[in-house]
């Protein structure tokens, strides 16, 4: 039916404004505004609008005032079909298409993926007390610097960090490229007029293209910004209450940007379009296609070939370039548009994109712009957690038994861990660092309780903690909604296994001590399910136990680890002894191990010296268990005995046979001629070995008469001294993570170097080339490189090199004041912990509890005074105060027995972990 001219005018107006709909601005859709814009009375407009609703052309939203929207245009906006014409509220209508209004950083596509660290840094900068921190925002043209600056302002307002009435003010520094004489006045104002800081009213001043200012003018402005930030009263200068964001498109490696990053506390590096996750690029393309579809009132589809080209394209202007390219493609396709359908095919693409793509068989298939965005890794993880909640809900409602719930929960956790290991992409760079820190905790728990938690558990725990701390609004809301259910689930699982509860409590305590984080109920549930399974499997699986008992740092541990890896099973436990330990000192840890395996039928104890065979006289009897003690342990001997234990052989007969075959062999190799060399190898492969070689190379002088050579571990293990490297070089030593078994040259384990801060064997290989002073300098550089590497990998907000230098000065002063030398075994962990402390204070994740804090403050007031003197300059620079609880943990790390420090394996894993 043809519409009257007035009704057609109303419909055309609604079509136009609905295309430009912003959920936060609804005035154009009220009856009064529609009547005014179409020059009709309010009563007539109301009559015609209600008629259009009944006819299916217009959607009506009840409320005060009533709102009216063009039906077809709203469908394009929501990208879904809308059957109903009347809704009780705007929220109900928007929820129909999943388009509820997003807040601040949620509006940025990829805010929880490639932009997650950037978002964390910007949140910290705007919330940092008392008046925030200035930010250097680095990114190529079109990467979204201005958008993120605006969203930072929105976040500040929404979070309450910025005052009411605050404004966002942008200053384009390129205006002053020819003459920057007025730049300072325009930014800071002067006696005669207000500048950007006054106009911001305590909000955000974004200085776009800051690098276009001359270096002299830029330095003056930065100095005034920093002066305002450090202002003690916070109100004397308007600049002190404003958050500054300085944007630049220069490369992060350029001298100008490097100079700025050294003086500004926070540098945010935005990724290029081509560097972002493929899912994000797909979402961006679809977003711009839908935007163009709303603008031209058409349903947009695109061929798979054209879509792939846009997703894989590398645009000089990045996201801005993509947006422009999508608009050009839509314009090219609009000529053939019919019946409101716009189709983009490969020939609509710019030539440079078309020529860069290869054809596929399905390139002609069409994809609608209404297609839902790909499921992100975070969304899939949340789906796993929702499955857990659903299973427990079914148990509480009586639909399944508790055993059935445990089985379903275990399957869900297995799927979750498999996703993290094989399908999932790391959604937050912190997860990798957390995993590296948590690996030694898992290993320590394994050793203490005789269970076999794997790296999957460490990864699941790292991801759970990452989401707990940095998961974003969706995860936070889900946790709040499910908190009571998670508490009940955790309690039910704890009640079903007291041992699992104890182990998880121990893990929580170690996480709290290491990271300063209290695990929440969801993280506890993940751990309880994992630990409960391992306990139930471990108590039934083994009826034997092997123990290796040796003198020397990690000697027993190294042999046990090597044999267990080769046998693909945990057969041997280890007890390491110092050279001056007495028999009584060994009995206690050995008794604890045997107590964990009291169900064992056979126990074999391998010792390195005959005198230790008397250890059996000090052990309590074990009912139903035969104990065999064998001296002169070696890796080969342990491997043969371990295989016999796993095969359930008669150990008396097996030991007689093994001892007879494991006699030593002698072979003499004449001294090699040629250039001296130290070989580096790792069973993890050439990249790990080369990383180890580079670590040593960076710590040694450039001109060194000894070559550092990377070799294949398996080749050395198979060929020994007949390997090609021995014919080319005079090999002085082999450095690596596992002994390849070349008897002719000393093997130096990486963990020994890290644990002791040096290695006598390595020093001996280098002493002739370096001399005593060079050896001492090598130790110093090696320790610094190890420490700084781990500081860099654990800090994402502040400048890690500056933090390391300040922490080093403070710890040297603390060492002098307390009269306590900090050995190499503790320095790396202490420096990483202290540098991370500043970041935890920024994000308010510091430790605020300590067991019996009052007693610590009473008994160690001297240490607290020394600590505050030593760290006074560092605290004043960052305007923070380190709480006594954090000082207590530093004291604990300094004073704990060395064998409990637990950092050896964690640092070794950090050194060789792929970047």
XYZ file of N, CA, C and O in Angstrom, residues 508-639:
528
model
N 48.164 -22.894 47.003
C 47.668 -21.523 47.166
C 48.632 -20.690 47.993
O 48.879 -19.515 47.685
N 49.198 -21.286 49.051
C 50.157 -20.552 49.883
C 51.412 -20.194 49.096
O 51.949 -19.084 49.228
N 51.883 -21.117 48.248
C 53.088 -20.844 47.467
C 52.810 -19.800 46.385
O 53.664 -18.968 46.086
N 51.608 -19.838 45.787
C 51.239 -18.799 44.810
C 51.161 -17.445 45.490
O 51.625 -16.433 44.957
N 50.583 -17.424 46.693
C 50.497 -16.163 47.436
C 51.887 -15.626 47.756
O 52.156 -14.431 47.629
N 52.798 -16.513 48.152
C 54.158 -16.085 48.489
C 54.931 -15.619 47.264
O 55.673 -14.644 47.310
N 54.736 -16.319 46.119
C 55.518 -16.023 44.911
C 54.967 -14.845 44.134
O 55.718 -13.974 43.685
N 53.636 -14.799 43.950
C 53.015 -13.769 43.110
C 52.218 -12.742 43.904
O 51.790 -11.730 43.344
N 51.981 -13.004 45.186
C 51.176 -12.085 45.970
C 49.711 -12.127 45.610
O 49.005 -11.134 45.761
N 49.219 -13.279 45.141
C 47.834 -13.409 44.669
C 47.124 -14.482 45.485
O 47.663 -15.567 45.700
N 45.905 -14.173 45.944
C 45.043 -15.170 46.574
C 44.199 -15.824 45.490
O 43.450 -15.141 44.781
N 44.317 -17.136 45.347
C 43.523 -17.800 44.312
C 42.050 -17.767 44.706
O 41.712 -17.867 45.888
N 41.162 -17.623 43.732
C 39.733 -17.561 44.015
C 39.103 -18.952 43.901
O 39.787 -19.952 43.660
N 37.761 -18.994 44.072
C 37.070 -20.282 44.129
C 37.175 -21.044 42.807
O 37.325 -22.269 42.787
N 37.084 -20.330 41.664
C 37.156 -21.014 40.375
C 38.520 -21.658 40.179
O 38.627 -22.816 39.753
N 39.594 -20.931 40.482
C 40.939 -21.491 40.366
C 41.102 -22.686 41.300
O 41.710 -23.702 40.928
N 40.531 -22.587 42.508
C 40.606 -23.706 43.454
C 39.884 -24.931 42.911
O 40.360 -26.069 43.060
N 38.746 -24.739 42.251
C 37.997 -25.866 41.671
C 38.830 -26.560 40.604
O 38.923 -27.801 40.555
N 39.449 -25.780 39.700
C 40.291 -26.361 38.644
C 41.399 -27.210 39.255
O 41.661 -28.343 38.824
N 42.048 -26.693 40.305
C 43.139 -27.430 40.943
C 42.627 -28.672 41.668
O 43.245 -29.743 41.610
N 41.505 -28.538 42.377
C 40.973 -29.686 43.119
C 40.639 -30.849 42.191
O 40.935 -32.017 42.500
N 40.018 -30.565 41.050
C 39.678 -31.628 40.096
C 40.945 -32.303 39.593
O 41.031 -33.546 39.529
N 41.952 -31.492 39.229
C 43.208 -32.037 38.706
C 43.924 -32.877 39.761
O 44.356 -34.006 39.506
N 44.087 -32.323 40.966
C 44.848 -32.998 42.017
C 44.138 -34.267 42.470
O 44.773 -35.305 42.709
N 42.827 -34.198 42.581
C 42.047 -35.367 43.014
C 42.265 -36.541 42.050
O 42.441 -37.692 42.469
N 42.278 -36.268 40.758
C 42.505 -37.332 39.780
C 43.888 -37.948 39.945
O 44.057 -39.170 39.938
N 44.917 -37.079 40.098
C 46.294 -37.568 40.197
C 46.476 -38.409 41.455
O 47.143 -39.453 41.440
N 45.874 -37.962 42.571
C 45.992 -38.726 43.820
C 45.374 -40.111 43.657
O 45.961 -41.134 44.032
N 44.169 -40.155 43.094
C 43.484 -41.440 42.935
C 44.259 -42.375 42.009
O 44.292 -43.585 42.216
N 44.922 -41.803 40.980
C 45.717 -42.638 40.066
C 47.018 -43.084 40.719
O 47.453 -44.221 40.566
N 47.654 -42.183 41.490
C 48.970 -42.469 42.051
C 48.919 -43.553 43.113
O 49.803 -44.392 43.212
N 47.887 -43.568 43.935
C 47.855 -44.530 45.047
C 47.663 -45.962 44.567
O 47.973 -46.906 45.284
N 47.147 -46.150 43.367
C 46.913 -47.497 42.856
C 47.974 -47.942 41.862
O 48.131 -49.131 41.606
N 48.706 -47.014 41.282
C 49.522 -47.356 40.118
C 50.849 -47.991 40.486
O 51.355 -48.819 39.745
N 51.436 -47.654 41.659
C 52.800 -48.092 41.940
C 52.843 -49.015 43.145
O 52.232 -48.725 44.181
N 53.589 -50.105 43.008
C 53.850 -50.955 44.160
C 55.355 -51.099 44.363
O 55.842 -52.076 44.928
N 56.122 -50.122 43.881
C 57.574 -50.121 44.035
C 58.046 -48.684 44.196
O 57.326 -47.729 43.912
N 59.265 -48.536 44.656
C 59.842 -47.202 44.837
C 61.355 -47.298 44.708
O 61.983 -48.229 45.235
N 61.940 -46.332 43.992
C 63.389 -46.224 43.907
C 63.831 -44.896 44.486
O 63.163 -43.878 44.293
N 64.963 -44.905 45.211
C 65.494 -43.674 45.807
C 66.978 -43.591 45.477
O 67.705 -44.585 45.609
N 67.412 -42.406 45.024
C 68.837 -42.178 44.757
C 69.360 -41.208 45.805
O 68.788 -40.126 46.007
N 70.452 -41.575 46.454
C 71.023 -40.813 47.563
C 72.482 -40.532 47.237
O 73.294 -41.453 47.151
N 72.817 -39.229 46.986
C 74.177 -38.879 46.542
C 74.654 -37.608 47.213
O 73.865 -36.731 47.565
N 75.975 -37.492 47.341
C 76.607 -36.242 47.746
C 76.691 -35.300 46.548
O 76.795 -35.749 45.406
N 76.682 -33.992 46.815
C 76.856 -33.005 45.752
C 75.563 -32.297 45.428
O 74.466 -32.813 45.652
N 75.710 -31.076 44.902
C 74.537 -30.281 44.553
C 73.776 -30.910 43.387
O 74.294 -31.050 42.291
N 72.550 -31.340 43.647
C 71.622 -31.842 42.615
C 72.149 -33.077 41.889
O 71.637 -33.412 40.823
N 73.139 -33.771 42.444
C 73.648 -34.969 41.765
C 72.575 -36.053 41.718
O 72.283 -36.626 40.659
N 71.964 -36.329 42.865
C 70.908 -37.343 42.907
C 69.717 -36.916 42.055
O 69.136 -37.724 41.325
N 69.361 -35.628 42.141
C 68.233 -35.123 41.359
C 68.478 -35.283 39.866
O 67.578 -35.654 39.106
N 69.708 -35.003 39.417
C 70.031 -35.107 37.995
C 69.913 -36.544 37.500
O 69.338 -36.799 36.428
N 70.439 -37.475 38.281
C 70.369 -38.876 37.854
C 68.910 -39.348 37.842
O 68.450 -39.987 36.882
N 68.178 -39.035 38.903
C 66.776 -39.465 38.977
C 65.961 -38.866 37.840
O 65.137 -39.556 37.209
N 66.186 -37.586 37.557
C 65.427 -36.934 36.490
C 65.745 -37.564 35.133
O 64.843 -37.812 34.328
N 67.023 -37.821 34.882
C 67.414 -38.415 33.598
C 66.787 -39.793 33.419
O 66.218 -40.110 32.360
N 66.851 -40.626 34.452
C 66.318 -41.985 34.345
C 64.800 -41.954 34.198
O 64.224 -42.693 33.379
N 64.146 -41.094 34.990
C 62.680 -41.001 34.898
C 62.237 -40.550 33.519
O 61.230 -41.033 32.985
N 62.985 -39.632 32.917
C 62.643 -39.166 31.577
C 62.818 -40.289 30.545
O 61.995 -40.468 29.650
N 63.901 -41.016 30.663
C 64.167 -42.094 29.699
C 63.114 -43.195 29.831
O 62.638 -43.744 28.826
N 62.720 -43.507 31.078
C 61.745 -44.571 31.309
C 60.303 -44.088 31.133
O 59.375 -44.896 31.190
N 60.117 -42.771 30.933
C 58.773 -42.199 30.779
C 57.888 -42.527 31.980
O 56.677 -42.768 31.830
N 58.486 -42.575 33.146
C 57.716 -42.857 34.367
C 58.517 -42.335 35.552
O 59.751 -42.251 35.509
N 57.801 -41.987 36.631
C 58.484 -41.526 37.841
C 58.820 -42.748 38.683
O 58.009 -43.210 39.484
N 60.013 -43.259 38.516
C 60.457 -44.451 39.241
C 61.282 -44.056 40.456
O 61.146 -44.631 41.532
N 62.149 -43.053 40.298
C 63.103 -42.698 41.347
C 62.786 -41.344 41.974
O 62.450 -40.379 41.283
N 62.898 -41.285 43.304
C 62.934 -40.041 44.064
C 64.400 -39.753 44.372
O 65.261 -40.636 44.258
N 64.709 -38.518 44.760
C 66.107 -38.130 44.967
C 66.291 -37.445 46.309
O 65.425 -36.693 46.767
N 67.439 -37.714 46.928
C 67.861 -37.000 48.140
C 69.278 -36.504 47.885
O 70.215 -37.302 47.774
N 69.453 -35.195 47.771
C 70.775 -34.599 47.560
C 71.415 -34.286 48.905
O 70.761 -33.768 49.815
N 72.700 -34.566 49.018
C 73.432 -34.335 50.269
C 74.587 -33.377 50.027
O 75.248 -33.443 48.995
N 74.826 -32.501 50.993
C 76.064 -31.726 50.960
C 77.187 -32.639 51.441
O 76.946 -33.682 52.063
N 78.429 -32.207 51.204
C 79.545 -33.104 51.496
C 79.774 -33.290 52.990
O 80.390 -34.270 53.409
N 79.274 -32.348 53.806
C 79.530 -32.436 55.240
C 78.309 -32.929 56.026
O 78.279 -32.864 57.243
N 77.244 -33.399 55.347
C 76.066 -33.876 56.057
C 76.341 -35.206 56.754
O 77.086 -36.052 56.243
N 75.708 -35.386 57.931
C 75.831 -36.620 58.686
C 74.697 -37.572 58.312
O 73.692 -37.181 57.717
N 74.851 -38.828 58.726
C 73.844 -39.831 58.414
C 72.473 -39.439 58.970
O 71.441 -39.647 58.323
N 72.477 -38.855 60.170
C 71.202 -38.487 60.806
C 70.451 -37.446 59.983
O 69.222 -37.404 59.990
N 71.199 -36.591 59.255
C 70.552 -35.561 58.437
C 69.838 -36.167 57.232
O 68.917 -35.561 56.676
N 70.266 -37.345 56.824
C 69.704 -37.978 55.636
C 68.477 -38.812 55.973
O 67.570 -38.964 55.153
N 68.428 -39.319 57.201
C 67.364 -40.245 57.573
C 65.997 -39.578 57.478
O 65.026 -40.185 57.007
N 65.902 -38.320 57.894
C 64.596 -37.647 57.938
C 63.950 -37.523 56.554
O 62.812 -37.958 56.361
N 64.634 -36.931 55.535
C 63.987 -36.852 54.214
C 63.747 -38.218 53.586
O 62.750 -38.428 52.890
N 64.648 -39.184 53.859
C 64.468 -40.520 53.304
C 63.246 -41.197 53.925
O 62.460 -41.865 53.238
N 63.059 -40.994 55.237
C 61.902 -41.578 55.913
C 60.602 -40.988 55.365
O 59.605 -41.708 55.208
N 60.593 -39.687 55.067
C 59.393 -39.062 54.517
C 59.033 -39.661 53.157
O 57.860 -39.903 52.858
N 60.051 -39.880 52.331
C 59.793 -40.487 51.016
C 59.226 -41.892 51.178
O 58.212 -42.259 50.556
N 59.852 -42.704 52.041
C 59.373 -44.073 52.234
C 57.979 -44.088 52.844
O 57.189 -44.981 52.568
N 57.673 -43.084 53.675
C 56.335 -42.995 54.240
C 55.280 -42.766 53.170
O 54.156 -43.284 53.270
N 55.607 -42.003 52.130
C 54.659 -41.763 51.047
C 54.423 -43.016 50.204
O 53.415 -43.121 49.510
N 55.409 -43.939 50.245
C 55.288 -45.169 49.464
C 55.251 -46.388 50.392
O 55.849 -47.427 50.102
N 54.521 -46.248 51.502
C 54.443 -47.346 52.461
C 53.748 -48.571 51.882
O 53.854 -49.662 52.424
N 53.033 -48.381 50.773
C 52.341 -49.500 50.142
C 53.257 -50.299 49.214
O 52.850 -51.306 48.649
N 54.498 -49.826 49.017
C 55.395 -50.448 48.037
C 55.805 -51.857 48.467
O 56.046 -52.131 49.645
N 55.914 -52.734 47.487
C 56.368 -54.119 47.740
C 57.878 -54.216 47.693
O 58.485 -54.981 48.430
N 58.501 -53.419 46.789
C 59.957 -53.414 46.642
C 60.454 -51.982 46.708
O 59.885 -51.086 46.064
N 61.530 -51.750 47.477
C 62.193 -50.449 47.534
C 63.676 -50.672 47.276
O 64.308 -51.517 47.920
N 64.233 -49.920 46.299
C 65.664 -49.995 46.009
C 66.273 -48.629 46.277
O 65.812 -47.611 45.728
N 67.281 -48.593 47.138
C 67.976 -47.351 47.472
C 69.362 -47.415 46.847
O 70.156 -48.304 47.176
N 69.666 -46.470 45.941
C 70.979 -46.406 45.295
C 71.780 -45.291 45.954
O 71.318 -44.149 46.032
N 72.983 -45.624 46.417
C 73.844 -44.640 47.095
C 75.146 -44.514 46.333
O 75.530 -45.397 45.566
N 75.852 -43.383 46.553
C 77.072 -43.160 45.781
C 78.315 -43.691 46.479
O 79.360 -43.844 45.848
N 78.248 -43.947 47.789
C 79.416 -44.464 48.503
C 79.006 -45.618 49.394
O 77.870 -45.675 49.882
N 79.942 -46.516 49.610
C 79.638 -47.704 50.389
C 79.187 -47.398 51.799
O 78.359 -48.113 52.367
N 79.692 -46.306 52.387
C 79.334 -46.001 53.771
C 77.851 -45.719 53.921
O 77.261 -45.979 54.972
N 77.214 -45.209 52.856
C 75.795 -44.893 52.933
C 74.927 -46.145 52.951
O 73.744 -46.079 53.245
N 75.542 -47.282 52.630
C 74.747 -48.512 52.672
C 74.282 -48.810 54.089
O 73.349 -49.587 54.296
N 74.934 -48.201 55.083
C 74.537 -48.398 56.475
C 73.275 -47.617 56.832
O 72.788 -47.702 57.951
N 72.755 -46.843 55.877
C 71.558 -46.053 56.151
C 70.382 -46.946 56.518
O 69.466 -46.540 57.242
N 70.407 -48.188 56.061
C 69.299 -49.106 56.365
C 69.162 -49.339 57.863
O 68.062 -49.582 58.371
N 70.282 -49.264 58.601
C 70.237 -49.507 60.044
C 69.443 -48.423 60.769
O 68.944 -48.653 61.872
N 69.358 -47.232 60.166
C 68.673 -46.127 60.829
C 67.227 -45.980 60.389
O 66.499 -45.137 60.921
N 66.781 -46.803 59.406
C 65.417 -46.661 58.895
C 64.449 -47.513 59.704
O 64.789 -48.614 60.147
N 63.231 -47.005 59.898
C 62.226 -47.838 60.582
C 61.806 -48.981 59.667
O 61.837 -48.860 58.441
N 61.395 -50.120 60.236
C 60.963 -51.256 59.389
C 59.682 -50.924 58.655
O 58.853 -50.162 59.126
N 59.537 -51.491 57.457
C 58.344 -51.295 56.641
C 57.678 -52.648 56.447
O 58.245 -53.546 55.820
N 56.482 -52.774 56.985
C 55.779 -54.053 56.917
C 55.479 -54.426 55.476
O 54.943 -53.614 54.712
N 55.832 -55.635 55.074
C 55.526 -56.129 53.742
C 56.380 -55.540 52.652
O 56.076 -55.694 51.464
N 57.473 -54.830 53.002
C 58.319 -54.173 52.000
C 59.745 -54.693 52.109
O 60.335 -54.714 53.198
N 60.318 -55.087 50.979
C 61.721 -55.481 50.916
C 62.552 -54.288 50.478
O 62.227 -53.640 49.481
N 63.616 -53.969 51.233
C 64.479 -52.822 50.919
C 65.828 -53.340 50.454
O 66.496 -54.122 51.134
N 66.264 -52.906 49.264
C 67.560 -53.284 48.696
C 68.418 -52.022 48.596
O 67.939 -50.981 48.128
N 69.686 -52.103 49.011
C 70.587 -50.955 48.963
C 71.770 -51.314 48.071
O 72.427 -52.341 48.262
N 72.033 -50.458 47.071
C 73.094 -50.692 46.093
C 74.005 -49.476 46.095
O 73.532 -48.329 46.010
N 75.319 -49.658 46.170
C 76.267 -48.540 46.189
C 76.830 -48.290 44.799
O 76.556 -49.024 43.849
N 77.667 -47.242 44.703
C 78.316 -46.831 43.448
C 77.290 -46.569 42.343
O 77.369 -47.103 41.234
N 76.349 -45.707 42.643
C 75.269 -45.427 41.711
C 75.807 -44.722 40.464
O 76.757 -43.945 40.525
N 75.207 -44.995 39.340
C 75.463 -44.291 38.083
C 74.147 -44.226 37.321
O 73.174 -44.913 37.661
N 74.119 -43.403 36.284
C 72.890 -43.298 35.493
C 72.543 -44.634 34.838
O 71.379 -45.055 34.820
N 73.556 -45.333 34.311
C 73.307 -46.630 33.672
C 72.775 -47.658 34.651
O 71.850 -48.416 34.343
N 73.378 -47.697 35.854
C 72.921 -48.642 36.877
C 71.477 -48.343 37.270
O 70.639 -49.243 37.371
N 71.185 -47.059 37.486
C 69.820 -46.671 37.868
C 68.825 -47.001 36.760
O 67.688 -47.414 37.036
N 69.234 -46.831 35.516
C 68.342 -47.113 34.395
C 67.997 -48.604 34.340
O 66.827 -48.981 34.144
